[in-house]
Coordinates of C-alpha atoms in Angstrom, one line a residue:
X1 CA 14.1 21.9 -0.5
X2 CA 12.5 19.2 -2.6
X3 CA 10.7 18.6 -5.8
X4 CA 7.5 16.3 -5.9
X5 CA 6.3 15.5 -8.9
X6 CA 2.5 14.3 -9.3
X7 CA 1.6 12.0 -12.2
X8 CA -2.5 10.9 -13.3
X9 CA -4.2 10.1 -16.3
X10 CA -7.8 9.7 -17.1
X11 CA -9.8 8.1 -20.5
X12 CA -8.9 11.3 -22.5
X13 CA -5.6 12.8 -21.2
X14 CA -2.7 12.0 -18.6
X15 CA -0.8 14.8 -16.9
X16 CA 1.9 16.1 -14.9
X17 CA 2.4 19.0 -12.0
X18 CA 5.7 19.9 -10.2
X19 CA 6.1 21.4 -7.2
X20 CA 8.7 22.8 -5.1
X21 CA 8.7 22.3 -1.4
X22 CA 10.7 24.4 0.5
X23 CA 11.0 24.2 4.7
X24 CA 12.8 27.8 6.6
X25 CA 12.0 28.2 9.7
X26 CA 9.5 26.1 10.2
X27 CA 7.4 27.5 7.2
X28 CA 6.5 25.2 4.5
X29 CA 5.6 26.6 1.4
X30 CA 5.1 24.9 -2.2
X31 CA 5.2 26.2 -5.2
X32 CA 3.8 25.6 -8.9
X33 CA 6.4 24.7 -11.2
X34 CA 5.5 23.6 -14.6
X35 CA 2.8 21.5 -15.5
X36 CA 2.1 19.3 -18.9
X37 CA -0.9 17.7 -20.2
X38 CA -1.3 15.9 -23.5
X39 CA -4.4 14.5 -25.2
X40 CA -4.6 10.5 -24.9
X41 CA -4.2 8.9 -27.9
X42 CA -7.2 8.2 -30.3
X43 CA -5.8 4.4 -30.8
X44 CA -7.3 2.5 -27.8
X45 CA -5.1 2.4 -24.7
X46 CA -6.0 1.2 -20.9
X47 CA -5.9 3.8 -18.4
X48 CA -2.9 1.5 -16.8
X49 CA -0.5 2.8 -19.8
X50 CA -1.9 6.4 -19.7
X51 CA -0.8 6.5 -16.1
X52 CA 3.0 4.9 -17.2
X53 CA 2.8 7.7 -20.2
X54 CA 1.8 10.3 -17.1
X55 CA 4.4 9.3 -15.4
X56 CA 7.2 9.1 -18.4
X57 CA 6.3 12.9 -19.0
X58 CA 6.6 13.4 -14.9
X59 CA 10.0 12.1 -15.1
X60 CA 11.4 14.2 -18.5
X61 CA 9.8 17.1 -17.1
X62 CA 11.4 16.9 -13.4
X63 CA 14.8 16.1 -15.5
X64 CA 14.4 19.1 -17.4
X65 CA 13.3 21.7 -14.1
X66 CA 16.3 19.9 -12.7
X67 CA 18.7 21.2 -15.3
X68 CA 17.2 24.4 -16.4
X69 CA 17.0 25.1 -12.0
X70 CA 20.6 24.0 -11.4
X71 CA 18.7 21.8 -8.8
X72 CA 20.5 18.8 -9.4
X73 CA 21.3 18.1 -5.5
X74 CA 17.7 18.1 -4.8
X75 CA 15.7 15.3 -3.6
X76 CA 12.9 14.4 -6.2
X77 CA 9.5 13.0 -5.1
X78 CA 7.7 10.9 -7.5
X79 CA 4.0 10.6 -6.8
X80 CA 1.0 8.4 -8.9
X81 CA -2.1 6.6 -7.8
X82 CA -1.7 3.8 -10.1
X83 CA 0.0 0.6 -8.4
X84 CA 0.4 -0.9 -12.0
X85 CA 2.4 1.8 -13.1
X86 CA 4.4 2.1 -10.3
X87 CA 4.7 -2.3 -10.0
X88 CA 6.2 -1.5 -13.6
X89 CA 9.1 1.1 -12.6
X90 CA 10.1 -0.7 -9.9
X91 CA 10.4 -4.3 -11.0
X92 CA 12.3 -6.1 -13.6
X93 CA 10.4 -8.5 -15.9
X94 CA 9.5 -9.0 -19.2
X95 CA 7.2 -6.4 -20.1
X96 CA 5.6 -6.0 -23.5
X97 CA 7.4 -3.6 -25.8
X98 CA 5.5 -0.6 -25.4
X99 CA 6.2 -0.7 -21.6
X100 CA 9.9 -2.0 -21.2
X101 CA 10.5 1.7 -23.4
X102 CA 8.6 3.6 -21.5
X103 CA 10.0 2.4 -17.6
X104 CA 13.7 2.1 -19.2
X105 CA 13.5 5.8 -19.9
X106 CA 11.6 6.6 -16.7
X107 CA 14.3 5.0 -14.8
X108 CA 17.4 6.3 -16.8
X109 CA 15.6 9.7 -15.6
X110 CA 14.9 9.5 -12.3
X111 CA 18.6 8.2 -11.4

């Protein structure tokens, strides 16, 4: 069993879908498990930081089916299609505000 947790974001929203993957006897199935959207902001912002914001809202939301599941032995999947995003989470450097927040939770989550 595994979660997998897709992240995107576009001009005028960003959003996140879990699933739950489940293998028995060589069956695969996947399941829906909560999904979020929010509105992007009406303040400028690039595409780049909706994806990071997509992907903050991945991680709370896999950290909440986690606990609310009892799943907390099982293997979590992060997926996005923005390299920046992902370049941000998994390196250190000195990120302007706004991101450095934004990773530091997303990595105090996804522990």
């Amino acid at each position: 069993m595994s979660i997998h947790v897709f992240c995107d974001a576009c001009k005028t929203s960003y959003a996140t879908c879990i699933f739950l993957r489940n293998e028995f006897q060589d069956q695969v199935t996947c399941q829906l498990l909560q999904a979020r959207s929010r509105v992007a902001p009406l303040k400028n912002i690039t595409i780049v930081r909706l994806e990071l914001l997509a992907c903050c809202i991945g991680a709370r939301l896999a950290d909440t089916v986690k606990k609310d599941l009892k799943l907390e032995d099982v293997d979590v999947f992060y997926w996005s299609d923005s390299m920046d995003a992902l370049h941000w989470i998994k390196k250190e450097g000195p990120w302007k505000t706004f991101v450095e927040n934004r990773v530091k939770e997303i990595r105090k989550l996804s522990e």
